[in-house]
CSV table of C-alpha atoms and ligand atoms in Angstrom, one decimal:
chain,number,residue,atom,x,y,z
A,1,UNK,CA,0.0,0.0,0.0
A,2,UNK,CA,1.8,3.0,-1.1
A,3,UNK,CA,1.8,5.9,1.7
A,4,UNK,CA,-0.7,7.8,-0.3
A,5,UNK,CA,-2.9,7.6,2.5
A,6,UNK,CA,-0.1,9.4,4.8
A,7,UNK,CA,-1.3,12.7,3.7
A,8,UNK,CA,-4.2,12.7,6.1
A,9,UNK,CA,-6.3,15.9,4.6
A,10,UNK,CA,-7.8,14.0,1.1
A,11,UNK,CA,-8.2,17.5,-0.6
A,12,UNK,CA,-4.3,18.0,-0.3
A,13,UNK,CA,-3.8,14.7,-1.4
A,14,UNK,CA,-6.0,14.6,-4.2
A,15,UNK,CA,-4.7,18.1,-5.8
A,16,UNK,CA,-1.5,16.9,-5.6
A,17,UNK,CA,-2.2,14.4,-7.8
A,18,UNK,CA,-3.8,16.7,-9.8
A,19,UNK,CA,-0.6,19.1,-10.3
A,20,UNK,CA,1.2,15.7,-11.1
A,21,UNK,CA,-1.2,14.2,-14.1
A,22,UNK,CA,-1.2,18.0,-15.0
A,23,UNK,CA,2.8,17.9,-16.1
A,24,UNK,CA,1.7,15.3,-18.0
A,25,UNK,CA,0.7,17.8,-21.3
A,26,UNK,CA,1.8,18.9,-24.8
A,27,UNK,CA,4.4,21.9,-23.3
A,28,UNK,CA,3.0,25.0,-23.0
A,29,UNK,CA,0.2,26.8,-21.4
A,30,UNK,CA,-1.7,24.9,-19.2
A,31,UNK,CA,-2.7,21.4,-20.2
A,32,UNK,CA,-3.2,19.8,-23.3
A,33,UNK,CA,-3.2,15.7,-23.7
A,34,UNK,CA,-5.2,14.3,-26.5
A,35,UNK,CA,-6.9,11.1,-27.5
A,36,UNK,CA,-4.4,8.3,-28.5
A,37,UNK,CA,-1.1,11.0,-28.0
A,38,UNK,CA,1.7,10.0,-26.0
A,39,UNK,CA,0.4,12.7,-22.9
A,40,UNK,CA,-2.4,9.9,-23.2
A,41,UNK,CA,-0.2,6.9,-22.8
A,42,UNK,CA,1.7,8.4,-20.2
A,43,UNK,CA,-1.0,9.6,-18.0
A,44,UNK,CA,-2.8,6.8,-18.5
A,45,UNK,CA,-0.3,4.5,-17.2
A,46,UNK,CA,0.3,6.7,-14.6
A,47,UNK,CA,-3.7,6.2,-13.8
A,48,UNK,CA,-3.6,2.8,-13.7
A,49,UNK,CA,-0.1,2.7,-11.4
A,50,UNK,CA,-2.0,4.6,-8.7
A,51,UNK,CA,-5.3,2.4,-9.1
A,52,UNK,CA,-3.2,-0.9,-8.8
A,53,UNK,CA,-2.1,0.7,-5.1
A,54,UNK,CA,-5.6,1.7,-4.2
A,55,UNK,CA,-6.3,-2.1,-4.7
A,56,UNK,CA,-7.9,-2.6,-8.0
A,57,UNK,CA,-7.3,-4.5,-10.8
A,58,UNK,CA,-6.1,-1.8,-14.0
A,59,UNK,CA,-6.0,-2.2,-17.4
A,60,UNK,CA,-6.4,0.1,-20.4
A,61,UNK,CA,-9.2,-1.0,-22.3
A,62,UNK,CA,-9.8,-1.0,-25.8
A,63,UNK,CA,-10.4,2.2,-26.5
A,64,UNK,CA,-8.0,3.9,-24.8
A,65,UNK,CA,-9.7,4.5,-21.2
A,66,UNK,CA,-8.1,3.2,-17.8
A,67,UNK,CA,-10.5,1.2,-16.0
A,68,UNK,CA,-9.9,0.2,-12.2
A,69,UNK,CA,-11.9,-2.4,-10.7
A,70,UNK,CA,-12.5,-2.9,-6.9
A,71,UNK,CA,-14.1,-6.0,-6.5
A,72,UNK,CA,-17.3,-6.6,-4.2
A,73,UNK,CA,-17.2,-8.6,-0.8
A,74,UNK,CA,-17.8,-11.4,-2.4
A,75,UNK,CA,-15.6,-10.9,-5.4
A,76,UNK,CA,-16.0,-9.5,-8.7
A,77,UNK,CA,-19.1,-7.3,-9.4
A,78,UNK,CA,-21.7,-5.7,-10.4
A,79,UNK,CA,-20.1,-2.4,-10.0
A,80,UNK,CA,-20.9,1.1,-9.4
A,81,UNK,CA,-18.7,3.1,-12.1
A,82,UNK,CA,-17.7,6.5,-11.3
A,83,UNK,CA,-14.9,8.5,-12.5
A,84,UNK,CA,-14.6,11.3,-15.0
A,85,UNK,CA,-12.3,12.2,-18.2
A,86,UNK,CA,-8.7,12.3,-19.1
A,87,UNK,CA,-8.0,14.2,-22.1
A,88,UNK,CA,-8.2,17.5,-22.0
A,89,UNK,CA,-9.0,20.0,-24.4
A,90,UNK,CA,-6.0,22.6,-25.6
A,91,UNK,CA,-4.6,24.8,-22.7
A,92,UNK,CA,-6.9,23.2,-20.7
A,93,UNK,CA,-7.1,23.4,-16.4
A,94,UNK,CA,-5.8,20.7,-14.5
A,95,UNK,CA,-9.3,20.0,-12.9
A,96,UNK,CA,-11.6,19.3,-15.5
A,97,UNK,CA,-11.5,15.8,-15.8
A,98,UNK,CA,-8.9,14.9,-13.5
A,99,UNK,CA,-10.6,16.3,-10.3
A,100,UNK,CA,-13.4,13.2,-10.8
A,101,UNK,CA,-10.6,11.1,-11.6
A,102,UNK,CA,-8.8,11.0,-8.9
A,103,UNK,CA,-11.6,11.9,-6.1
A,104,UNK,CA,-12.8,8.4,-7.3
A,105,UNK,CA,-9.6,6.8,-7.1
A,106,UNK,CA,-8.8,8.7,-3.6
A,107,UNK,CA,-12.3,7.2,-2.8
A,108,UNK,CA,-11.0,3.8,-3.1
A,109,UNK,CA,-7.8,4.0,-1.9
A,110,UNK,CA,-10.4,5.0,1.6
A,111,UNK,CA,-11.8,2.0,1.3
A,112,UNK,CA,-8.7,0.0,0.8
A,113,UNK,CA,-6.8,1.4,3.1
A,114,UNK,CA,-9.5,0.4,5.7
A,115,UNK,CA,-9.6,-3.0,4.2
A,116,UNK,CA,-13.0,-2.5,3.3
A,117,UNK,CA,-15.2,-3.7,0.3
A,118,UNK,CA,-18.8,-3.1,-0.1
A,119,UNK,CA,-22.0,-5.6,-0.9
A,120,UNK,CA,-21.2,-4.0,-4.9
A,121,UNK,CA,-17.9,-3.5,-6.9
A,122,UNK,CA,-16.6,-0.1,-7.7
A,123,UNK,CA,-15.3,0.7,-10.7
A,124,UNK,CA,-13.0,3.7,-11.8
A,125,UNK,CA,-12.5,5.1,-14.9
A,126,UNK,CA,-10.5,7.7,-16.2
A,127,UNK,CA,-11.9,8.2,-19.8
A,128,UNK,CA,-9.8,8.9,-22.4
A,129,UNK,CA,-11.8,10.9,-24.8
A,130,UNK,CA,-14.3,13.3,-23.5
A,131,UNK,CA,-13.6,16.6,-25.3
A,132,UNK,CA,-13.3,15.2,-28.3
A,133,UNK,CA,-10.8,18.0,-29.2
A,134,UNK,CA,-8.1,16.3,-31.8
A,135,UNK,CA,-10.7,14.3,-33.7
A,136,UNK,CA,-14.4,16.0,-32.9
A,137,UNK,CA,-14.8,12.4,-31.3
A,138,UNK,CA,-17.2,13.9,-28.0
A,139,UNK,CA,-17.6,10.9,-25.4
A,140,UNK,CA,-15.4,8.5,-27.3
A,141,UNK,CA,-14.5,7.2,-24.3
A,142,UNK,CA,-17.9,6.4,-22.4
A,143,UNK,CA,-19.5,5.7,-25.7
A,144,UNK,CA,-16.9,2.7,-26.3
A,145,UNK,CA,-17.9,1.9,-22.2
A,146,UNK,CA,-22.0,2.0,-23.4
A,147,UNK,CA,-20.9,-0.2,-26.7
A,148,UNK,CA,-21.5,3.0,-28.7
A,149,UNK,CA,-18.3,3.2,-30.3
A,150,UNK,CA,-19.4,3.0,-34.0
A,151,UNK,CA,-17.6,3.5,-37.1
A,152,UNK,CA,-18.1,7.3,-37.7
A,153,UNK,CA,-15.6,7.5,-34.2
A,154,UNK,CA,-13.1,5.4,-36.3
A,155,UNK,CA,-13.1,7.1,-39.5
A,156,UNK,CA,-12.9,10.9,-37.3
A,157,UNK,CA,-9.9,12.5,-38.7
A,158,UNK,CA,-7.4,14.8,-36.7
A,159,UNK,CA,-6.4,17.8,-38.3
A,160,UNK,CA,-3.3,16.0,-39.9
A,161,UNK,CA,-5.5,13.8,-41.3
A,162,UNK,CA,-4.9,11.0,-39.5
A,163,UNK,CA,-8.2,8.6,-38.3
A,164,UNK,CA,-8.8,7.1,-35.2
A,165,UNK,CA,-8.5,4.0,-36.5
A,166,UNK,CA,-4.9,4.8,-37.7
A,167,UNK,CA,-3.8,6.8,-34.2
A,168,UNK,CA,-5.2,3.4,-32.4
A,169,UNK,CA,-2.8,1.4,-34.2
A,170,UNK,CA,0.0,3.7,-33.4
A,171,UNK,CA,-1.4,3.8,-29.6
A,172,UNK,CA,-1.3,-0.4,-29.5
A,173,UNK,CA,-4.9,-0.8,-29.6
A,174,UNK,CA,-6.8,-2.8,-32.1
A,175,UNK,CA,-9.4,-0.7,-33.9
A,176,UNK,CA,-11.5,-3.7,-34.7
A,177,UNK,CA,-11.5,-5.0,-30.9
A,178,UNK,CA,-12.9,-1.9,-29.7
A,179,UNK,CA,-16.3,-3.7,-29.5
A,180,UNK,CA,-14.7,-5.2,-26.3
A,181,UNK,CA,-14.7,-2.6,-24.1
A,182,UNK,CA,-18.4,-2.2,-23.8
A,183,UNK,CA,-19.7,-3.2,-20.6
A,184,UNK,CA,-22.6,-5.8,-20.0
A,185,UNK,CA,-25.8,-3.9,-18.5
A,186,UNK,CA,-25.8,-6.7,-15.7
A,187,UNK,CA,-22.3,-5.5,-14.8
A,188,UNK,CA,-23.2,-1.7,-13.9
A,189,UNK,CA,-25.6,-0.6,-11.6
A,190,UNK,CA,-24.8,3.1,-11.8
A,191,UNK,CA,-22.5,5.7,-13.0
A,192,UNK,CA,-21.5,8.8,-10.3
A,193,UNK,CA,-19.5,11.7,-11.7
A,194,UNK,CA,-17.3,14.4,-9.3
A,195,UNK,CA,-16.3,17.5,-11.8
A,196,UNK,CA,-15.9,20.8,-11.5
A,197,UNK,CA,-18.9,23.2,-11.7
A,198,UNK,CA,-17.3,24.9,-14.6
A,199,UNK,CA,-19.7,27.7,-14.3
A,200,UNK,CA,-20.7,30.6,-11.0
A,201,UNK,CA,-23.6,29.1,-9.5
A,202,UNK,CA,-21.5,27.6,-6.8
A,203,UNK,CA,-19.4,30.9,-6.0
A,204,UNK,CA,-22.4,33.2,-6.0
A,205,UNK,CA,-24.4,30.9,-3.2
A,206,UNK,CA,-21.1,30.3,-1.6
A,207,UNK,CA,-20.9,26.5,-1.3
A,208,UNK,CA,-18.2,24.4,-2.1
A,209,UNK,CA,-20.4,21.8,-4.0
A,210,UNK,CA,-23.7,21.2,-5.3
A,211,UNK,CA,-26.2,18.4,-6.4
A,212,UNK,CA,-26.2,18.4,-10.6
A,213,UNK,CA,-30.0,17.8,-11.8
A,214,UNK,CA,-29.1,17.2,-15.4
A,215,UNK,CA,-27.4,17.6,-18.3
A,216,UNK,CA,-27.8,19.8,-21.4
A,217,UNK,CA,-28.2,19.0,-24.6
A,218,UNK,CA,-26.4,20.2,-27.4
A,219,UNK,CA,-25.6,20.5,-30.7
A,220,UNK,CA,-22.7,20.9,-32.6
A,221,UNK,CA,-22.7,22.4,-36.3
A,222,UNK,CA,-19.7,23.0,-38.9
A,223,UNK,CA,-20.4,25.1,-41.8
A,224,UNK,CA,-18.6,25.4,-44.7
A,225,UNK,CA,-19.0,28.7,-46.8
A,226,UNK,CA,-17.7,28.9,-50.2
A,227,UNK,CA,-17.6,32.2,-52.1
A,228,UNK,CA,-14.8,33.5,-54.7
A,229,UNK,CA,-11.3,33.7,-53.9
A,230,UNK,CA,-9.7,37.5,-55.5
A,231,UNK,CA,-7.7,39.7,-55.8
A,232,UNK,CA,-8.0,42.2,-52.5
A,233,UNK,CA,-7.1,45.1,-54.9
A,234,UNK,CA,-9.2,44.9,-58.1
A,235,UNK,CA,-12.2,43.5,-57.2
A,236,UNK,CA,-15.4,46.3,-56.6
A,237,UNK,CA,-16.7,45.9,-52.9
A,238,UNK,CA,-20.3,45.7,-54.4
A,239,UNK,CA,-18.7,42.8,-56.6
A,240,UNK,CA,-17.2,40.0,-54.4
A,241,UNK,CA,-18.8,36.7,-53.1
A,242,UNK,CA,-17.1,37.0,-49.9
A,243,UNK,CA,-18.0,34.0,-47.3
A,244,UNK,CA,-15.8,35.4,-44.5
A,245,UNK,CA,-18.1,38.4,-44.3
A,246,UNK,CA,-21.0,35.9,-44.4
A,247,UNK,CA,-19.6,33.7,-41.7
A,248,UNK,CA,-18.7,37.2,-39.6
A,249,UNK,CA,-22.9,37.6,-40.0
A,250,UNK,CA,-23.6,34.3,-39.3
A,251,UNK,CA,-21.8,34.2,-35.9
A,252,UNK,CA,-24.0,37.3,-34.9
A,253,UNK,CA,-26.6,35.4,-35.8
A,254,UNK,CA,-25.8,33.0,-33.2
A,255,UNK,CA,-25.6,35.2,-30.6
A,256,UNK,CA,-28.8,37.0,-31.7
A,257,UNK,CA,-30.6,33.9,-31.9
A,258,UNK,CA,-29.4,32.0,-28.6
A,259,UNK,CA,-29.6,35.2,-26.6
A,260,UNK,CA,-33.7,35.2,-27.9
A,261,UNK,CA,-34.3,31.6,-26.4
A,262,UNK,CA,-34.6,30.8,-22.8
A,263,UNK,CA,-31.2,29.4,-20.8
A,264,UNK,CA,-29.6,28.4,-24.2
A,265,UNK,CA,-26.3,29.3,-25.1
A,266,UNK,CA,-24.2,29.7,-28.7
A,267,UNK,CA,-20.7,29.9,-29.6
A,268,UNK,CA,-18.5,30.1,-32.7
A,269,UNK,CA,-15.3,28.4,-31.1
A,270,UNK,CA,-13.5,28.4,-34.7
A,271,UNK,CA,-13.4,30.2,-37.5
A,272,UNK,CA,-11.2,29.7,-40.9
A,273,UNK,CA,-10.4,31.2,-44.0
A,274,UNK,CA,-8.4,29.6,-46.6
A,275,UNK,CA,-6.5,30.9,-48.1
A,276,UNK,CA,-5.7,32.9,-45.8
A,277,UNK,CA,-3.5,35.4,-47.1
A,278,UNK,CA,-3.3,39.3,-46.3
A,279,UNK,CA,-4.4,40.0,-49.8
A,280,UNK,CA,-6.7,37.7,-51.0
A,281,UNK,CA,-10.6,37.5,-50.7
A,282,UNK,CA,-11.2,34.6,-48.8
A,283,UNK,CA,-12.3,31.7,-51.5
A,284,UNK,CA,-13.7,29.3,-48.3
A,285,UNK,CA,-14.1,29.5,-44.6
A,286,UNK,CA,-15.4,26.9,-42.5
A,287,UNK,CA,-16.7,28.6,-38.7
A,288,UNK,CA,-18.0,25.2,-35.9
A,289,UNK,CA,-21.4,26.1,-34.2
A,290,UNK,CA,-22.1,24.9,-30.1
A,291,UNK,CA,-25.6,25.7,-29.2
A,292,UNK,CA,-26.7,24.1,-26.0
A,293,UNK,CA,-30.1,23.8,-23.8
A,294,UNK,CA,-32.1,22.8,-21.2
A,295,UNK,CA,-34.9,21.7,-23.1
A,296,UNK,CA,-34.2,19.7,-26.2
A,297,UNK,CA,-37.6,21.5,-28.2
A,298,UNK,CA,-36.0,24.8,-27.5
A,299,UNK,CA,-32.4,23.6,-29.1
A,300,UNK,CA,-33.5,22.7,-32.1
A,301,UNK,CA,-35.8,25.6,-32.6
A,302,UNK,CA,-33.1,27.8,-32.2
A,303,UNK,CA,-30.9,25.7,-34.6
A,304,UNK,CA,-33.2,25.4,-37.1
A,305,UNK,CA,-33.5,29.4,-36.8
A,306,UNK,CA,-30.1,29.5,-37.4
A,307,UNK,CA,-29.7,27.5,-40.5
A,308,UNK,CA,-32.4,29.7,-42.2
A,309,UNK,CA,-30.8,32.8,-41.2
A,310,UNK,CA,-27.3,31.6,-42.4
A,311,UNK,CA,-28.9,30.3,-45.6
A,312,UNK,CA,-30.3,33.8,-46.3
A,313,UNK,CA,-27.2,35.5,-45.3
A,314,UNK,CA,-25.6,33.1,-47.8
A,315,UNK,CA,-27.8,33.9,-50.6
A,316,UNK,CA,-28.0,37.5,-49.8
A,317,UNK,CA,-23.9,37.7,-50.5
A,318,UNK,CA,-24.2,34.9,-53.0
A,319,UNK,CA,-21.6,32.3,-51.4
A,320,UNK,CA,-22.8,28.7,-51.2
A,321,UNK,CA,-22.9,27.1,-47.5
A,322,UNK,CA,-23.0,23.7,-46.2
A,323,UNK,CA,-24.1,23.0,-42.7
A,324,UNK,CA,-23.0,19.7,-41.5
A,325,UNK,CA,-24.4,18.4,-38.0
A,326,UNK,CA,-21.1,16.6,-36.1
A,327,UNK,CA,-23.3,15.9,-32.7
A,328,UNK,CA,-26.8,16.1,-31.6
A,329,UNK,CA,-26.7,14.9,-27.7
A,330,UNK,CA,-30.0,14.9,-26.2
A,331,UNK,CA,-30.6,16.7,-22.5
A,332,UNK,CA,-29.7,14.5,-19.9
A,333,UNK,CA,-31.9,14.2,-16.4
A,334,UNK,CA,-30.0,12.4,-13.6
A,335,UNK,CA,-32.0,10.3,-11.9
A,336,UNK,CA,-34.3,11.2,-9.1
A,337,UNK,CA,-32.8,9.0,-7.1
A,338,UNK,CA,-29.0,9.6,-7.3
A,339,UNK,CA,-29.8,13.5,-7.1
A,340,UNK,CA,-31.7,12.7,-3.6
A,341,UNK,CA,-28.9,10.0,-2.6
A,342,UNK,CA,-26.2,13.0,-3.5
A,343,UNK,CA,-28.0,15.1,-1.6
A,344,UNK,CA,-28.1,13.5,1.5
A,345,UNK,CA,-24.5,12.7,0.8
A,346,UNK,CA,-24.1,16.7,0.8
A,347,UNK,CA,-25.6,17.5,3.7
A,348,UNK,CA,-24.0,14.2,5.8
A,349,UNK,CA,-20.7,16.7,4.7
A,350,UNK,CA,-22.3,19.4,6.6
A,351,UNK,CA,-23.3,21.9,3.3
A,352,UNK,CA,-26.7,22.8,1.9
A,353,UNK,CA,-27.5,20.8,-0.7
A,354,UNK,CA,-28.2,23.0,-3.9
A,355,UNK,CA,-29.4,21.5,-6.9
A,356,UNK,CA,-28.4,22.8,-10.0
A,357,UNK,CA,-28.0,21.8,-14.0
A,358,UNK,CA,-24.9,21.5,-15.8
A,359,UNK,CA,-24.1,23.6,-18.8
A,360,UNK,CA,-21.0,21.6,-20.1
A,361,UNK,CA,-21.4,18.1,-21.2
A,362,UNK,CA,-20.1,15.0,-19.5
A,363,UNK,CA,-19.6,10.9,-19.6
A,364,UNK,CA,-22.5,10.9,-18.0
A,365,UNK,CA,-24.7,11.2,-21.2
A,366,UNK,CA,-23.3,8.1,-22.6
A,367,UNK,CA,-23.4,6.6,-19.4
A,368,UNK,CA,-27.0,7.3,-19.0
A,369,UNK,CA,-27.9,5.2,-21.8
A,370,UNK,CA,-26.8,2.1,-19.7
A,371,UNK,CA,-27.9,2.7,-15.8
A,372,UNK,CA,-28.4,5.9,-13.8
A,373,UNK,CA,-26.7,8.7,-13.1
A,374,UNK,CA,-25.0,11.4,-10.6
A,375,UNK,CA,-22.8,14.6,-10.9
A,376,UNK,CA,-21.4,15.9,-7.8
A,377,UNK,CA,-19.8,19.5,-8.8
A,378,UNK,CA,-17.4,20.9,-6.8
A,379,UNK,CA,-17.1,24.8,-6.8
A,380,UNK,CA,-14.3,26.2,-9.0
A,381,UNK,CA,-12.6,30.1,-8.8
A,382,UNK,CA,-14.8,32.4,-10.6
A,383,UNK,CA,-16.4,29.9,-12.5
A,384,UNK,CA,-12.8,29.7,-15.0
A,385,UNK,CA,-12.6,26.3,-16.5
A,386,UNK,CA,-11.1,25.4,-20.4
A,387,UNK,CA,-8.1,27.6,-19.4
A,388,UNK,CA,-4.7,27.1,-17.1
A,389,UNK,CA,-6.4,29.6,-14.9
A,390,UNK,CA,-9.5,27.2,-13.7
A,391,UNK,CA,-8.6,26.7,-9.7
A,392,UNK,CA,-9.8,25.1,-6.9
A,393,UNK,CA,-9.3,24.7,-3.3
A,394,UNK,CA,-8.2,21.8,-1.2
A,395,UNK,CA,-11.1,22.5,1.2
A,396,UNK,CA,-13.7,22.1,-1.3
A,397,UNK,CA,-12.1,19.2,-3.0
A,398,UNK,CA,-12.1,17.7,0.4
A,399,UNK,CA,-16.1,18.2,0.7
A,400,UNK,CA,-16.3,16.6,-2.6
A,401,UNK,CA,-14.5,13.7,-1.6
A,402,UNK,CA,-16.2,13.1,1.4
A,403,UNK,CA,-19.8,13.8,-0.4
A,404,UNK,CA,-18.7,11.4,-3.0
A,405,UNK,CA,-17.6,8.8,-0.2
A,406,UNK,CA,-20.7,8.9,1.6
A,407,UNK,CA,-22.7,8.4,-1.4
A,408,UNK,CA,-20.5,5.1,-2.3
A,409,UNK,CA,-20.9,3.8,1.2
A,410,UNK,CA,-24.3,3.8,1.3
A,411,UNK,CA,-25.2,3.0,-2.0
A,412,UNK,CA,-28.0,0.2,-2.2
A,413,UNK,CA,-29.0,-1.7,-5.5
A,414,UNK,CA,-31.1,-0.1,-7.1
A,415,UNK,CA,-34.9,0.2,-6.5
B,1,HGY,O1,-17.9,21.0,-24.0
B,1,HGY,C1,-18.2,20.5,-23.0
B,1,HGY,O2,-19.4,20.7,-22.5
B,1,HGY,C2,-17.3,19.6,-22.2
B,1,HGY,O3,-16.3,20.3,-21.6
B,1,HGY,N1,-16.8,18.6,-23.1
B,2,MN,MN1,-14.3,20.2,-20.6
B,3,MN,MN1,-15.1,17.9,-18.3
């Protein structure tokens, strides 16, 4: 047993851990470790090192996640999976992700280091593909988990061109065995999730965690805008076909048109012009689209708002567009009974247990097609996540352990 467990106050112990997979990263600002890279590998074995000293069986699975296993009393499972992501997206925090990680793994280690094991297995993983940032692959990890890991994953192509299916060979995995990480129903009888809030709610009401109701949907949009590529010096203004002035309308029109819809939000993350020169009219851009909701009906109202607005704008300035729809991920309640169980756990950790949605996605969509599921969020500076200055503090992540603990421990089948 290593001496972990010395460090007595779990919120120290688990941000250290944090800070270390953190220098596990692409260098430069903040933290960026992809799907199938080498930061993946690394911290991945890392992952499974630290879950083979909490007393669990590791392996990395077929697609690429880590996977601990402690078995039940009476040996083997069926298991209760919590855990969170790996990858990151670029210039990431070290929290998003990790934080569930290893509060899950610390979690365990508790339990092991009391030689205790429970009527149920637990199961940790660390996924490796949440973000889906090198190869627009969102949930890779938990869909593989779910047995949703189809062939539009493998085919997904990183900006270099290279497919999943190619980067798995170059990891060591087999593409075609990536079937076998999908988990049996009977195995799982419910999926709990520590992360970060990622948003203010938590700050504002000042509480260091709160009880996550559900999950918003969203959809994710890339548009391609062809016009004419020109000279910048000859061509008349009232002349040109020019899609980046078309895209620069469009993206207003996402902010006009999520702004007009209740709790929804819109963002333009990317935006490209080929060629890209100083002085030449852009010939093509391509610009992605995130719109996200509460209610699914309201989503797609808004997004099909959108595509006849940037169909008009198009038309208007006579540039051809293409919307292509990469993801479509329904709203996600957690269920009832999780969000009271977490509760409970919140208040056995002495804070008022505020319930509250999530705005960013999570594992625990794909999960949710399986068994039921929980999101414990755990208050983070200012609301700052996606960047090297997200932050939290030890006491909080120590409230989050101990909430997540207490939900583990007195976790009955379900009813
Ligand atoms: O984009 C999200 O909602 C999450 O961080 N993947
Ligand atoms: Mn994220
Ligand atoms: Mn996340």
């Amino acid at each position: 047993m290593s001496n972990y467990l010395s460090e007595t106050d779990a919120g120290q112990r688990i941000m250290r851990r944090c800070n270390e997979l953190g220098s596990i990263s692409v260098p430069g600002a903040g933290v960026t470790r992809l799907y199938l890279s080498q930061q993946h590998r690394s911290a991945a074995e890392t992952i499974a090192g630290w879950m083979r000293d909490a007393g669990m069986d590791a392996r990395i699975d077929e697609a690429g996640n880590v996977v601990g296993r402690y078995h039940s009393v009476s040996g083997g499972g069926p298991y209760l999976v919590t855990g969170s992501h790996m990858d990151s997206v670029v210039h990431a925090g070290r929290y998003d992700g990790p934080l569930g990680v290893l509060t899950s793994l610390d979690c365990v280690a508790v339990l092991h280091g009391r030689g205790r094991r429970l009527p149920f297995g637990v199961e940790v993983v660390a996924f490796a593909d949440e973000e889906g940032t090198r190869f627009r692959t969102t949930l890779a990890g938990s869909r593989a988990i779910t047995g949703q890991f189809g062939d539009d994953l493998l085919d997904a192509t990183d900006a270099d061109g290279h497919s999943v299916r190619e980067a798995m060979v170059a990891f060591g995995l087999d593409p075609g065995a990536v079937g076998n990480a999908a988990h049996r129903p009977d195995e799982v009888i419910g999926y709990v999730e520590l992360h970060i809030e990622q948003g203010p709610v938590l700050q504002a009401a000042n509480l260091p965690v709160g009880v996550v109701t559900a999950i918003s949907g969203q959809t994710r949009a890339v548009m391609r805008l062809n016009g004419a590529a020109n000279h910048a010096g000859t061509v008349p203004m009232g002349m040109r076909k020019d899609p980046l002035l078309a895209a620069s309308e469009i993206a207003l029109a996402v902010e006009r048109i999520a702004s007009a819809y209740p709790d929804t939000v819109g963002t333009v993350g990317f935006i490209k012009a080929e060629p890209g020169l100083i002085n030449v009219i852009p010939g093509e851009v391509s610009l992605t689209v995130d719109l996200r909701s509460q209610v699914d009906g309201i989503r797609h109202a808004a997004f099909d708002e959108l595509g006849i607005a940037a169909g008009n704008i198009a038309a208007r300035r006579g540039v051809e567009i293409n919307i292509d729809t990469i993801l479509d991920l329904h709203s996600c309640p957690c269920a009832p009974d999780f969000v009271d169980r977490i509760a409970t756990a919140v208040e056995a950790a002495g804070v008022r247990p505020l319930r509250l949605p999530s705005g960013a996605g999570h594992d625990g969509m794909a999960m949710s097609t399986m068994t039921g599921i929980g999101m414990i969020f755990v208050r983070c500076k200012d609301g700052i996540s996606h960047s090297p200055e997200e932050s939290v503090t030890a006491e909080d992540v120590a409230t989050g352990a101990a909430t997540l603990l207490h939900f583990i421990e007195n976790f009955q089948g379900r009813p």
